[in-house]
Structures are given as structure tokens and as C-alpha cells.
Amino acid sequence: MDDLDPVAIYVLFEEWDPQTESSQDDQTVCRLREEPTNVANMASEDIAKLAETLAKTQVAGGQLSFKGKSLKLNTAEDAKDVIKEIEDFDGLEALRLEGNTVGVEAARVIAKALEKKSELKRCHWSDMFTGRLRSEIPPALISLGEGLITAGAQLVELDLSDNAFGPDGVRGFEALLKSSACFTLHELKLNNCGMGIGGGKILAAALTECHRKSSAQGKPLALKVFVAGRNRLENDGATALAEAFGIIGTLEEVHMPQNGINHPGVTALAQAFAINPLLRVINLNDNTFTEKGAVAMAKTLKSLRQVEVINFGDCLVRSKGAVAIADAVRGGLPKLKELNLSFCEIKRDAALAVAEAVADKAELEKLDLNGNTLGEEGCEQLQEVLDGFNMAKVLASLSDDEGEDDEEEEEEEEEEGEEDEEEEEEDEEEEEEEEEEEEEPQQQEQGEESTTPSRKILDPNSGTDTSDPEKVVSAFLKVSSVFKDEATVRTAVQDAVDALMKKAFSSSSFNSNAFLTRLLIHMGLLKSEDKIKAIANLYGPLMALNHMVQQDYFPKALAPLLLAFVTKPNGALESCSFARHSLLQTLYKV
């Protein structure tokens, strides 16, 4: 730093990219920009401070940032300072509102200020509705969208990630997506928004309409980056989006991890990817391919030439799927830099096939096969194969390898795999039947028993001692574990929870405090001396709790304790942000 030329530092500022993080020291930057000769007198620690400031500046290069200020903007009065800065900012190209909370009235007046900002291109609006009622978010988004449309803005990037708005929230920006303001959109980021199947379908239709309208004007929508991880899109949502992707055809990055997508949805996405020849990054981590999905995706990979990153980690591609992917890698993907097939139940021979397939990938930087079943000897062989290509350094750690299965176990797993796929198909057929029943309820007699699989196991009163808090917790978790957003399953779970908990709470011998304590322990939210393994997925229990705390039978005195633990930082809760957000909103009102 001591040898840096002061003029070079000034030039660095002039050429700084406004897309980097914002800062808290604008006055220093502005003063130095106006008086660059001051830099010559700065000590090395001052220069280091300047470098940090440059990397985080709030207002520069057309960007205005309120990121991370924790502003609570409820009314027009609350938002007056924000509005003034927007109005006074000439040439506004990027607006960052992340890490604040914007209400309906505040959104309306901010939108009014945006009506004169025709040069706005990038809206960084993730995590801007913390603590808001779910019903507040759609009207707030509608107002902001209308402001952009009125301004005649031509967006390049729209980021609404980490806003738990659910399917209704998608309706909030549906009109914006269909408007000319998004004809120029390159990046759409909707990570962790709880859109669900319904939201995925609405989004897909809006993107398709945007492409149709923009094409009619001679400039088709050319979306490049699509991010929608952790949204519970499942097969139907993914399939709807796949249809939109096939129409668009310009995608370069697709990130859709943790969406509960099985092989039908994966196959639909694979077919869409095949007609997006510019794809560079495919991230479908933590979905369920099985062999069928992996084979379909491998077929697509053979036709793509620009792919650099493939993340199919924790996707259950299994050995046959891995061999198919290896074949695709061997025959193409000349620009491949990263291949992640970790935690996919891949055995030694299939893993070795993958390693051999990357022999000619000169740009490969990382091959991740951790968490599979190679065994100690298999891990050594894998390293030897790569070492033979002078590529040992690209292999990620194998520290979580699960050991090699014997032949008998392999055969059993293959049989289990076939059974799993048959069960998946049966579940899909049942889901389709449920949807048909929802669409035509008049055809089902009132007394007819539902065939929903979840209903058959929801009998909390069978043998449950409701005077024992531990047994009630066990029954509650069993019931809530099958929760789904489908109307029939949701209603069945809620009815079962009501039957169980109403009986328990009404018993004079039932210890409500002990029940909540044991429940928090089993959910991993409270530590215990007992060796109790916390449940893996909190989505169902959180949604069941959200229903339970609204009922008359729930002791309102328990709400503050529950609120305290749900508010605390916790990795398991963060992975279910939509359910957590919904429960918090309810608890604030109790």
C-alpha cells in the first residue's frame, strides 16, 4: 500500500464498479474525490481505510443504497428522508433497499418518487419486508411496480430474494414482469420466497407473457440469470417454469436448489435447458433426480457447450445416473470448471467413471464426490486416477465418505431404488387425484372418505396419553411431519392437530409448559442434557404451530416463550424462512 501512486488511487475510485457493496463513509469518499491531491499526504493506514470505503461506498456510479440500515418505513413520514434522497439523486440507475422493512403506505410514496426515475435499471430489493404481515407485501410490491412502469424504466436486474411473500406475493409483481419495464430484464432473483407451486405457475406465465409482448416489439426478453432456490416449487412449479425457459432460450445461469423437485420436474427442466445453448451454470442442488432424472439431464448436457458449473450435489443421482453424467462429460462440456456430485449415493465404480471422464477438462477447478459410498480403497483409487491426469488438486475432500457397500447391500439398494421410484409415481398420481378433487368438489359426496395418504395416518387420539407431555409432543410431530400446502393435506393436518391439542390443553393434569419445552427440544431450538436427535425438517411443525397458536384452546401465556425461541438465530429455522416468518407474524398478533 505504501508504494501506491496517489493518482492511481484516484483513478481506482473513478473506475470503481457501483455494483459492489455499499458503505457508511460517503463524506470521506466525496471529499477525496473533490480533492484528489489529499491522497498524497495519507499514511498507509489511511489508504487502507480509503480502500475499504471505496469498496463499500453508498452513493456512486448511479447507485443509491440504504442497504442494511434497518429502517422501519411504515408511513409517508417515516419514508420522507428516503424519498428526498431518491428525488435529489440525478441519474439513478440502482436502488438498494435490502435489510429494511417497508410498509404499504411507505411503498406507495417511494413508488411516487420513482415515477421520475426513468434511468433506473437495477432494483436490489431483497429482505425488505421483515416483520410485515403477508397481506401487506402484495400491495407494497404493486405500488413499487407501478412506479417503475410509470417512469418508463427498463430494468436489467430485479432481486426480491428473502421476502417470504408466498404465492400471493408473486401476484404483487406479476404486472411489473409483464410490462415494458421488464422487456430488458437480464437477471431475476427470487431466492427463498416461499412461492410454492402456485407462485411458480404465476411466475412462469408472467415470464412467458413478457417474452410474447417484447417479441412483438422486435426485442424479445433475453433473461440470462434466474435464481429461485428454496421455494417449494416441486414438480408442477418446476415444469411450468421449464416451459417458460424453453420459450426464452437465452439463459446463462439457473439456480433452483432445495425445491422438492423429483424426476418428472428434473426431466422437464433438462428438456428446457437443451434449448438454452448459452447455459454456463446449472445449480439444482438438493432435489431428487434418481436415475430417470439423471439420465435425462445427462442427455441434455451432451448438447451444451458453454457449461462451466454443474451442481447436482445431494440430488440422489445414484450410480447409474452418475455413469450417464460421466458419459456426457466425457463427450463434451469443454469449458467445465466445477462438477458437484456429492452425497448422491454413488458407489466406487461409478465415481471412478466420473473421474476418468474429466481427464481432458483443462479448465476443471473442482470435482466434488464427497459423501458417497466409495470406501477407503475407492477413495484411494479415485485419487490415483486423478493423479494420473495431474489433476489430483481438483478433487474436493472425501472426509464424509460413507464407506463401501458389499454386493448384497448394493443389490438391496437397487431394489429399494426401484421401489422408491414406483412410490414416487404412485404419490404423483395421488397428488393429481387430489388436485382434481379440489377442482371439482361438487362431485364428491360429503360423507365420502378422502383417499389422501396423509389422512390415513392422522389419528392422534389412537393410544396417545394426552396427560403425558412427551407423548403429546411425539404425536404432534408425527402429525405435522406430513404437512403440505395442498388444501386437502393441510386441512387434514390442522384438524388432527386441533383434535390432539384441544384434548391435551383442556386436561387439568396436562403440563403446558413442559409440553412446549419438550417440543422446542425435539425441534432443536432448545438444548437438553438428554441425547435427543432434533427432527430434520421444521417446515411442517412450524406451519402446524402457526395454526395452533391462533386457536382458542392454545394458552396465550405460552406465546412469549415460543416467540423468544423462534426469533433466535438458528440454522434449521433459516432453512424454513417462509414458515418461520408466518409463525412470527402470527405470534406478534397473539
mmCIF file of C-alpha atoms in Angstrom, residues 145-314:
data_model
loop_
_atom_site.group_PDB
_atom_site.id
_atom_site.type_symbol
_atom_site.label_atom_id
_atom_site.label_comp_id
_atom_site.label_asym_id
_atom_site.label_seq_id
_atom_site.Cartn_x
_atom_site.Cartn_y
_atom_site.Cartn_z
ATOM 1 C CA GLY A 145 -44.057 -1.860 -9.748
ATOM 2 C CA GLU A 146 -46.486 0.820 -10.876
ATOM 3 C CA GLY A 147 -43.882 3.476 -10.075
ATOM 4 C CA LEU A 148 -41.337 1.743 -12.304
ATOM 5 C CA ILE A 149 -43.845 1.286 -15.126
ATOM 6 C CA THR A 150 -44.915 4.946 -14.958
ATOM 7 C CA ALA A 151 -41.276 6.053 -15.039
ATOM 8 C CA GLY A 152 -40.677 4.096 -18.228
ATOM 9 C CA ALA A 153 -37.787 2.315 -16.555
ATOM 10 C CA GLN A 154 -36.041 -0.512 -18.365
ATOM 11 C CA LEU A 155 -34.835 -2.928 -15.714
ATOM 12 C CA VAL A 156 -31.797 -5.127 -16.098
ATOM 13 C CA GLU A 157 -31.891 -6.719 -12.636
ATOM 14 C CA LEU A 158 -34.714 -7.394 -10.168
ATOM 15 C CA ASP A 159 -33.845 -9.037 -6.839
ATOM 16 C CA LEU A 160 -36.706 -9.833 -4.449
ATOM 17 C CA SER A 161 -34.975 -12.692 -2.623
ATOM 18 C CA ASP A 162 -35.547 -13.473 1.063
ATOM 19 C CA ASN A 163 -39.004 -11.913 1.101
ATOM 20 C CA ALA A 164 -41.419 -14.543 2.439
ATOM 21 C CA PHE A 165 -44.341 -13.422 0.314
ATOM 22 C CA GLY A 166 -45.660 -16.807 -0.838
ATOM 23 C CA PRO A 167 -47.825 -17.301 -3.950
ATOM 24 C CA ASP A 168 -49.803 -14.098 -3.275
ATOM 25 C CA GLY A 169 -46.604 -12.081 -3.335
ATOM 26 C CA VAL A 170 -45.913 -13.188 -6.907
ATOM 27 C CA ARG A 171 -49.210 -11.552 -7.834
ATOM 28 C CA GLY A 172 -47.713 -8.368 -6.420
ATOM 29 C CA PHE A 173 -45.072 -8.066 -9.127
ATOM 30 C CA GLU A 174 -46.844 -10.030 -11.870
ATOM 31 C CA ALA A 175 -47.943 -6.842 -13.676
ATOM 32 C CA LEU A 176 -44.396 -5.461 -13.494
ATOM 33 C CA LEU A 177 -42.970 -8.614 -15.077
ATOM 34 C CA LYS A 178 -45.485 -8.414 -17.922
ATOM 35 C CA SER A 179 -44.773 -4.720 -18.564
ATOM 36 C CA SER A 180 -42.269 -2.995 -20.834
ATOM 37 C CA ALA A 181 -40.194 -2.206 -17.714
ATOM 38 C CA CYS A 182 -39.044 -5.847 -17.758
ATOM 39 C CA PHE A 183 -38.631 -6.360 -21.508
ATOM 40 C CA THR A 184 -34.906 -5.669 -20.923
ATOM 41 C CA LEU A 185 -34.557 -7.870 -17.821
ATOM 42 C CA HIS A 186 -31.351 -9.917 -17.627
ATOM 43 C CA GLU A 187 -31.346 -11.086 -14.004
ATOM 44 C CA LEU A 188 -34.333 -12.224 -11.925
ATOM 45 C CA LYS A 189 -33.568 -13.315 -8.357
ATOM 46 C CA LEU A 190 -36.308 -14.792 -6.186
ATOM 47 C CA ASN A 191 -34.402 -16.973 -3.766
ATOM 48 C CA ASN A 192 -36.146 -18.135 -0.589
ATOM 49 C CA CYS A 193 -39.544 -16.502 -1.159
ATOM 50 C CA GLY A 194 -41.893 -19.415 -0.388
ATOM 51 C CA MET A 195 -43.573 -19.155 -3.793
ATOM 52 C CA GLY A 196 -44.793 -22.747 -3.807
ATOM 53 C CA ILE A 197 -46.304 -24.484 -6.822
ATOM 54 C CA GLY A 198 -48.922 -21.769 -7.312
ATOM 55 C CA GLY A 199 -46.372 -18.970 -7.266
ATOM 56 C CA GLY A 200 -44.153 -20.881 -9.679
ATOM 57 C CA LYS A 201 -47.004 -21.182 -12.155
ATOM 58 C CA ILE A 202 -47.895 -17.480 -11.882
ATOM 59 C CA LEU A 203 -44.241 -16.556 -12.384
ATOM 60 C CA ALA A 204 -43.901 -18.840 -15.409
ATOM 61 C CA ALA A 205 -46.998 -17.345 -17.038
ATOM 62 C CA ALA A 206 -45.737 -13.797 -16.418
ATOM 63 C CA LEU A 207 -42.339 -14.534 -17.960
ATOM 64 C CA THR A 208 -43.995 -16.148 -20.971
ATOM 65 C CA GLU A 209 -46.240 -13.102 -21.432
ATOM 66 C CA CYS A 210 -43.263 -10.775 -21.079
ATOM 67 C CA HIS A 211 -41.462 -12.680 -23.820
ATOM 68 C CA ARG A 212 -44.521 -12.566 -26.068
ATOM 69 C CA LYS A 213 -45.027 -8.835 -25.669
ATOM 70 C CA SER A 214 -41.353 -7.949 -26.011
ATOM 71 C CA SER A 215 -41.044 -10.160 -29.098
ATOM 72 C CA ALA A 216 -43.948 -8.272 -30.678
ATOM 73 C CA GLN A 217 -41.848 -5.113 -30.348
ATOM 74 C CA GLY A 218 -38.880 -6.761 -32.027
ATOM 75 C CA LYS A 219 -36.742 -7.139 -28.886
ATOM 76 C CA PRO A 220 -37.548 -10.463 -27.173
ATOM 77 C CA LEU A 221 -36.911 -10.859 -23.458
ATOM 78 C CA ALA A 222 -33.323 -12.120 -23.096
ATOM 79 C CA LEU A 223 -33.213 -13.306 -19.482
ATOM 80 C CA LYS A 224 -29.734 -14.524 -18.510
ATOM 81 C CA VAL A 225 -29.806 -15.292 -14.784
ATOM 82 C CA PHE A 226 -32.684 -16.987 -12.954
ATOM 83 C CA VAL A 227 -32.471 -17.661 -9.208
ATOM 84 C CA ALA A 228 -35.299 -19.347 -7.300
ATOM 85 C CA GLY A 229 -33.835 -21.663 -4.669
ATOM 86 C CA ARG A 230 -35.753 -22.777 -1.563
ATOM 87 C CA ASN A 231 -39.216 -22.034 -2.930
ATOM 88 C CA ARG A 232 -41.020 -25.410 -2.672
ATOM 89 C CA LEU A 233 -41.724 -25.339 -6.410
ATOM 90 C CA GLU A 234 -41.934 -29.141 -6.614
ATOM 91 C CA ASN A 235 -42.632 -30.873 -9.937
ATOM 92 C CA ASP A 236 -45.545 -28.764 -11.104
ATOM 93 C CA GLY A 237 -43.868 -25.435 -10.386
ATOM 94 C CA ALA A 238 -40.610 -26.571 -11.980
ATOM 95 C CA THR A 239 -42.416 -27.919 -15.047
ATOM 96 C CA ALA A 240 -44.284 -24.641 -15.550
ATOM 97 C CA LEU A 241 -41.037 -22.692 -15.320
ATOM 98 C CA ALA A 242 -39.338 -25.151 -17.666
ATOM 99 C CA GLU A 243 -41.909 -24.308 -20.322
ATOM 100 C CA ALA A 244 -41.102 -20.612 -19.899
ATOM 101 C CA PHE A 245 -37.352 -21.320 -20.063
ATOM 102 C CA GLY A 246 -37.848 -23.203 -23.320
ATOM 103 C CA ILE A 247 -39.583 -20.198 -24.837
ATOM 104 C CA ILE A 248 -36.995 -17.691 -23.599
ATOM 105 C CA GLY A 249 -33.914 -19.651 -24.711
ATOM 106 C CA THR A 250 -31.255 -17.161 -23.532
ATOM 107 C CA LEU A 251 -30.496 -18.395 -20.009
ATOM 108 C CA GLU A 252 -26.880 -18.486 -18.835
ATOM 109 C CA GLU A 253 -27.387 -19.318 -15.147
ATOM 110 C CA VAL A 254 -30.163 -21.266 -13.442
ATOM 111 C CA HIS A 255 -30.145 -21.697 -9.658
ATOM 112 C CA MET A 256 -33.043 -23.763 -8.282
ATOM 113 C CA PRO A 257 -31.711 -25.701 -5.250
ATOM 114 C CA GLN A 258 -33.913 -27.145 -2.491
ATOM 115 C CA ASN A 259 -37.242 -27.118 -4.271
ATOM 116 C CA GLY A 260 -38.541 -30.657 -3.725
ATOM 117 C CA ILE A 261 -38.268 -31.430 -7.438
ATOM 118 C CA ASN A 262 -38.354 -35.124 -8.425
ATOM 119 C CA HIS A 263 -37.528 -36.787 -11.737
ATOM 120 C CA PRO A 264 -40.589 -35.517 -13.702
ATOM 121 C CA GLY A 265 -39.670 -31.917 -12.875
ATOM 122 C CA VAL A 266 -35.965 -32.556 -13.436
ATOM 123 C CA THR A 267 -36.730 -34.102 -16.832
ATOM 124 C CA ALA A 268 -38.837 -31.077 -17.818
ATOM 125 C CA LEU A 269 -36.005 -28.745 -16.810
ATOM 126 C CA ALA A 270 -33.483 -30.860 -18.723
ATOM 127 C CA GLN A 271 -35.541 -30.570 -21.889
ATOM 128 C CA ALA A 272 -35.749 -26.795 -21.433
ATOM 129 C CA PHE A 273 -32.011 -26.479 -20.774
ATOM 130 C CA ALA A 274 -31.322 -28.234 -24.066
ATOM 131 C CA ILE A 275 -32.758 -25.225 -25.924
ATOM 132 C CA ASN A 276 -30.784 -22.712 -23.862
ATOM 133 C CA PRO A 277 -27.382 -23.175 -25.528
ATOM 134 C CA LEU A 278 -25.674 -20.358 -23.580
ATOM 135 C CA LEU A 279 -26.078 -22.038 -20.177
ATOM 136 C CA ARG A 280 -22.945 -21.705 -18.055
ATOM 137 C CA VAL A 281 -24.198 -22.535 -14.540
ATOM 138 C CA ILE A 282 -26.744 -25.197 -13.556
ATOM 139 C CA ASN A 283 -27.432 -25.455 -9.822
ATOM 140 C CA LEU A 284 -30.131 -27.944 -8.833
ATOM 141 C CA ASN A 285 -28.571 -28.931 -5.507
ATOM 142 C CA ASP A 286 -30.725 -30.855 -3.023
ATOM 143 C CA ASN A 287 -33.516 -32.002 -5.338
ATOM 144 C CA THR A 288 -34.232 -35.653 -6.145
ATOM 145 C CA PHE A 289 -33.068 -36.814 -9.592
ATOM 146 C CA THR A 290 -32.926 -40.609 -9.203
ATOM 147 C CA GLU A 291 -31.700 -42.469 -12.290
ATOM 148 C CA LYS A 292 -34.514 -41.203 -14.532
ATOM 149 C CA GLY A 293 -33.818 -37.550 -13.859
ATOM 150 C CA ALA A 294 -30.044 -38.002 -14.066
ATOM 151 C CA VAL A 295 -30.252 -39.781 -17.424
ATOM 152 C CA ALA A 296 -32.498 -37.020 -18.817
ATOM 153 C CA MET A 297 -30.115 -34.341 -17.583
ATOM 154 C CA ALA A 298 -27.094 -36.221 -18.967
ATOM 155 C CA LYS A 299 -28.727 -36.304 -22.385
ATOM 156 C CA THR A 300 -29.076 -32.516 -22.269
ATOM 157 C CA LEU A 301 -25.508 -31.979 -21.071
ATOM 158 C CA LYS A 302 -24.239 -33.696 -24.216
ATOM 159 C CA SER A 303 -25.718 -30.897 -26.308
ATOM 160 C CA LEU A 304 -24.431 -27.959 -24.226
ATOM 161 C CA ARG A 305 -21.004 -26.479 -24.932
ATOM 162 C CA GLN A 306 -20.780 -23.460 -22.608
ATOM 163 C CA VAL A 307 -21.439 -25.100 -19.236
ATOM 164 C CA GLU A 308 -18.855 -24.221 -16.584
ATOM 165 C CA VAL A 309 -20.527 -25.175 -13.292
ATOM 166 C CA ILE A 310 -22.745 -28.184 -12.550
ATOM 167 C CA ASN A 311 -24.084 -28.560 -9.023
ATOM 168 C CA PHE A 312 -26.099 -31.742 -8.602
ATOM 169 C CA GLY A 313 -24.943 -32.313 -5.023
ATOM 170 C CA ASP A 314 -27.386 -34.109 -2.704
#
